[in-house]
CSV table of C-alpha atoms in Angstrom, one decimal:
chain,number,residue,atom,x,y,z
A,11,MET,CA,44.4,126.0,185.5
A,12,GLN,CA,45.9,127.1,188.9
A,13,PRO,CA,48.1,130.2,189.0
A,14,SER,CA,51.9,129.8,189.3
A,15,TYR,CA,53.6,131.5,192.2
A,16,PRO,CA,57.4,132.3,191.9
A,17,LEU,CA,58.6,131.5,195.3
A,18,ASP,CA,60.5,133.9,197.5
A,19,TYR,CA,62.0,131.0,199.6
A,20,GLU,CA,64.2,128.0,198.9
A,21,ALA,CA,63.0,126.0,202.0
A,22,VAL,CA,59.5,125.9,203.5
A,23,VAL,CA,59.2,124.3,206.8
A,24,PHE,CA,55.9,123.2,208.3
A,25,ASP,CA,54.6,122.4,211.6
A,26,PHE,CA,52.4,119.5,211.5
A,27,ASP,CA,49.5,119.3,214.0
A,28,ASP,CA,46.7,121.9,213.3
A,29,THR,CA,48.9,123.3,210.4
A,30,LEU,CA,48.8,120.5,207.8
A,31,VAL,CA,46.4,118.4,209.7
A,32,ALA,CA,43.3,119.0,211.8
A,33,THR,CA,44.3,117.6,215.2
A,34,MET,CA,43.3,119.5,218.3
A,35,GLN,CA,39.6,118.6,218.2
A,36,VAL,CA,40.0,114.9,217.5
A,37,LYS,CA,42.9,114.5,219.9
A,38,TRP,CA,40.8,116.4,222.7
A,39,GLU,CA,38.1,113.7,222.3
A,40,HIS,CA,40.8,110.9,222.2
A,41,HIS,CA,42.7,112.2,225.4
A,42,ARG,CA,39.4,112.8,227.2
A,43,GLU,CA,38.3,109.2,226.5
A,44,VAL,CA,41.8,107.6,227.6
A,45,ALA,CA,41.7,109.7,230.8
A,46,ARG,CA,38.1,108.5,231.7
A,47,ARG,CA,38.4,105.1,230.6
A,48,TRP,CA,41.7,104.0,232.1
A,49,TYR,CA,42.3,106.6,234.8
A,50,GLY,CA,38.9,107.8,235.9
A,51,ILE,CA,39.9,111.3,235.3
A,52,ASP,CA,37.4,113.9,234.1
A,53,LEU,CA,39.5,115.8,231.6
A,54,THR,CA,38.6,119.5,231.0
A,55,VAL,CA,39.1,121.2,227.7
A,56,GLU,CA,40.7,124.0,229.6
A,57,ASP,CA,43.4,121.6,230.9
A,58,PHE,CA,43.8,120.1,227.5
A,59,LYS,CA,44.2,123.5,225.7
A,60,ALA,CA,46.7,124.7,228.3
A,61,ASN,CA,48.9,121.9,227.5
A,62,TRP,CA,48.4,121.3,223.9
A,63,GLY,CA,51.5,121.6,221.9
A,64,LYS,CA,53.8,120.0,224.5
A,65,PRO,CA,55.7,116.9,223.4
A,66,PHE,CA,53.7,113.7,223.7
A,67,ASN,CA,55.3,112.3,226.8
A,68,GLU,CA,55.0,115.5,228.8
A,69,LEU,CA,51.5,116.0,227.5
A,70,ILE,CA,50.1,112.6,228.7
A,71,ALA,CA,52.0,113.0,232.0
A,72,VAL,CA,50.0,116.1,232.6
A,73,LEU,CA,46.7,115.1,231.3
A,74,TYR,CA,46.7,111.7,232.8
A,75,GLU,CA,48.0,113.0,236.2
A,76,ASN,CA,50.9,110.7,236.3
A,77,SER,CA,48.6,107.8,236.9
A,78,ASP,CA,51.0,105.3,235.5
A,79,THR,CA,54.4,104.8,234.0
A,80,VAL,CA,54.9,106.8,230.8
A,81,GLU,CA,55.1,103.6,228.8
A,82,ASN,CA,51.7,102.2,230.1
A,83,MET,CA,50.1,105.7,229.5
A,84,ARG,CA,51.5,105.6,226.0
A,85,LEU,CA,50.0,102.1,225.4
A,86,ALA,CA,46.7,103.4,226.8
A,87,ASN,CA,46.6,106.2,224.5
A,88,ARG,CA,47.8,104.2,221.4
A,89,SER,CA,45.1,101.6,221.9
A,90,LEU,CA,42.6,104.1,220.9
A,91,ASN,CA,44.5,105.7,218.0
A,92,SER,CA,42.7,104.1,215.2
A,93,HIS,CA,39.3,105.5,216.6
A,94,TYR,CA,40.5,109.1,216.5
A,95,PRO,CA,42.4,109.6,213.1
A,96,LYS,CA,43.7,113.0,212.1
A,97,LYS,CA,42.6,114.4,208.9
A,98,ALA,CA,44.5,116.7,206.4
A,99,HIS,CA,43.3,120.3,206.4
A,100,PRO,CA,41.8,121.2,203.0
A,101,GLY,CA,44.4,121.9,200.3
A,102,ALA,CA,47.3,120.7,202.5
A,103,VAL,CA,48.4,118.0,200.2
A,104,ASP,CA,48.2,120.4,197.2
A,105,VAL,CA,50.2,123.1,198.8
A,106,VAL,CA,53.0,120.7,199.6
A,107,VAL,CA,53.0,119.0,196.1
A,108,ARG,CA,53.0,122.5,194.4
A,109,LEU,CA,55.9,123.8,196.5
A,110,LEU,CA,57.9,120.6,195.7
A,111,ASP,CA,57.1,120.9,192.0
A,112,GLN,CA,58.3,124.4,192.1
A,113,GLY,CA,61.7,123.2,193.5
A,114,ALA,CA,61.3,124.2,197.1
A,115,GLU,CA,62.8,122.2,199.9
A,116,VAL,CA,59.9,121.1,202.2
A,117,ALA,CA,60.4,120.0,205.7
A,118,VAL,CA,58.4,119.4,208.7
A,119,VAL,CA,59.4,120.3,212.3
A,120,THR,CA,56.8,119.2,214.9
A,121,SER,CA,56.3,118.5,218.6
A,122,ALA,CA,54.7,115.3,217.6
A,123,GLU,CA,56.8,112.0,217.4
A,124,ALA,CA,58.5,111.5,214.1
A,125,GLY,CA,57.3,108.0,213.4
A,126,GLU,CA,53.7,108.8,213.9
A,127,VAL,CA,54.0,111.8,211.7
A,128,ALA,CA,55.5,109.8,209.0
A,129,ASP,CA,52.7,107.4,209.1
A,130,ASP,CA,50.1,110.0,209.1
A,131,LEU,CA,51.8,111.7,206.1
A,132,SER,CA,51.8,108.7,204.0
A,133,ARG,CA,48.1,107.6,205.1
A,134,LEU,CA,46.8,111.0,204.3
A,135,GLY,CA,48.3,111.1,200.8
A,136,PHE,CA,51.2,113.6,201.3
A,137,PRO,CA,54.2,113.0,199.1
A,138,ALA,CA,56.3,111.6,202.2
A,139,ALA,CA,59.1,110.3,200.2
A,140,ARG,CA,59.7,113.7,198.7
A,141,ILE,CA,59.7,115.6,202.1
A,142,GLY,CA,63.4,116.1,202.6
A,143,TYR,CA,63.6,116.5,206.4
A,144,LEU,CA,61.3,115.3,209.2
A,145,GLN,CA,62.1,116.3,212.8
A,146,GLY,CA,59.8,115.2,215.7
A,147,ALA,CA,59.9,115.7,219.4
A,148,ASP,CA,61.9,112.6,219.8
A,149,HIS,CA,64.9,114.0,217.8
A,150,THR,CA,65.8,116.8,220.1
A,151,VAL,CA,65.6,117.6,223.8
A,152,ARG,CA,64.8,121.2,223.0
A,153,HIS,CA,61.2,122.0,222.2
A,154,LYS,CA,59.1,125.0,221.0
A,155,PRO,CA,59.1,128.0,222.0
A,156,ASP,CA,62.8,127.4,222.7
A,157,PRO,CA,64.6,128.5,219.3
A,158,ALA,CA,67.1,125.7,219.8
A,159,VAL,CA,64.4,123.3,218.6
A,160,PHE,CA,65.6,124.4,215.1
A,161,ASP,CA,69.2,123.6,215.6
A,162,PRO,CA,69.0,120.2,213.9
A,163,LEU,CA,67.1,121.8,211.0
A,164,LYS,CA,69.8,124.4,210.6
A,165,GLN,CA,72.4,121.7,210.3
A,166,HIS,CA,70.4,119.9,207.6
A,167,LEU,CA,69.9,123.2,205.7
A,168,ARG,CA,73.6,124.0,205.8
A,169,ALA,CA,74.5,120.6,204.4
A,170,ARG,CA,72.0,121.3,201.7
A,171,GLY,CA,73.5,124.7,200.9
A,172,VAL,CA,70.2,126.6,201.9
A,173,SER,CA,70.5,129.8,204.0
A,174,LEU,CA,68.4,130.8,206.9
A,175,SER,CA,67.3,133.9,205.1
A,176,SER,CA,65.6,131.9,202.4
A,177,THR,CA,63.8,129.6,204.8
A,178,ILE,CA,60.5,130.1,206.3
A,179,TYR,CA,58.5,128.2,209.1
A,180,VAL,CA,54.8,127.9,208.7
A,181,GLY,CA,52.8,127.2,211.9
A,182,ASP,CA,49.5,127.7,213.7
A,183,ALA,CA,50.6,128.7,217.1
A,184,LEU,CA,52.4,131.6,219.0
A,185,ILE,CA,55.0,129.2,220.2
A,186,ASP,CA,55.8,128.5,216.6
A,187,PHE,CA,56.3,132.2,215.9
A,188,CYS,CA,58.4,132.7,218.9
A,189,ALA,CA,60.7,129.7,218.2
A,190,ALA,CA,61.1,130.7,214.5
A,191,ARG,CA,61.8,134.3,215.2
A,192,GLY,CA,64.4,133.3,217.9
A,193,ALA,CA,66.1,131.0,215.5
A,194,GLY,CA,66.4,133.6,212.7
A,195,LEU,CA,63.8,132.1,210.6
A,196,ASP,CA,61.0,134.1,208.8
A,197,PHE,CA,57.5,133.0,209.9
A,198,LEU,CA,54.0,132.6,208.5
A,199,GLY,CA,51.0,131.9,210.6
A,200,VAL,CA,48.0,129.9,209.6
A,201,ALA,CA,44.9,130.5,211.5
A,202,THR,CA,43.8,127.0,211.6
A,203,GLY,CA,44.6,126.2,215.3
A,204,MET,CA,44.0,128.1,218.5
A,205,THR,CA,45.7,131.3,217.2
A,206,SER,CA,43.8,133.7,215.3
A,207,ALA,CA,44.9,136.1,212.6
A,208,GLU,CA,44.3,139.0,215.0
A,209,GLU,CA,46.4,137.4,217.7
A,210,PHE,CA,49.2,136.8,215.1
A,211,ARG,CA,49.0,140.3,214.0
A,212,VAL,CA,49.3,141.8,217.7
A,213,ALA,CA,52.4,139.6,218.2
A,214,GLY,CA,53.9,141.0,215.0
A,215,ALA,CA,53.5,137.9,212.8
A,216,ARG,CA,52.1,137.9,209.4
A,217,SER,CA,49.4,135.2,208.8
A,218,VAL,CA,46.9,133.8,206.4
A,219,ALA,CA,43.5,132.4,207.3
A,220,SER,CA,44.0,128.9,205.6
A,221,LEU,CA,46.6,126.9,203.7
A,222,ALA,CA,44.9,128.2,200.5
A,223,GLY,CA,46.8,131.5,201.2
A,224,VAL,CA,50.2,130.1,201.9
A,225,LEU,CA,51.5,130.0,198.2
A,226,PRO,CA,50.4,133.5,197.4
A,227,GLU,CA,52.0,134.8,200.5
A,228,LEU,CA,55.2,133.1,199.8
A,229,SER,CA,55.4,134.5,196.3
A,230,ARG,CA,57.5,137.3,195.3
A,231,PRO,CA,54.5,139.7,194.5
A,232,ARG,CA,53.8,139.9,198.1
A,233,ALA,CA,57.3,139.9,199.4
A,234,THR,CA,57.1,143.5,200.3
A,235,ASP,CA,54.0,143.0,202.3
A,236,ARG,CA,55.3,140.8,205.1
A,237,GLY,CA,54.1,142.8,207.9
A,238,ARG,CA,50.6,142.5,206.9
A,239,ALA,CA,48.1,139.8,208.1
A,240,ILE,CA,46.1,138.1,205.3
A,241,ARG,CA,42.6,137.3,206.2
């Protein structure tokens, strides 16, 4: 039987790409092939990593060097989507289900587009219908690391009677941490993307090595250890 962790938060908000799902490697291969096949661009991994995390339209404009209209570049990218599917990180679905079963409000705030994320959540077996709030890059003109990216979420939480002090954002990148901290949200890093546990520690963020550590870290027994990075 899995242990039960009394939660220290009413609302747990997740980033999506590289937090709940493994994205960066498969999308690097995806964007590299689109750039090569349609635009004759030899995309480098350095250029990809330097721009990873931007809203989709901004990302493809840079990676494909504005070689076409945004709409045509979107179509080129989408034409290969089925060849490069995202996969859930181990334990991701279980963590979300267990949080919901313990009464937490679960939400997603991501730089990806909401419709695509909703499709991925359903396809990968997440309880999409139980996730109370999904915000994509197409829902706001403000994007991470700008703390104002969380303004629509704050409105949702107020309507639900949930305070910021009882809300935490879980993400894989330092831009997630900066945005959450600036918005007055607590933050937990997961070292499943480009940011390591050591980099989170140096920045002043607590972190866990994988999603398996999320529930214990959000429980009351560890509430006094929030400055510590968990490896």
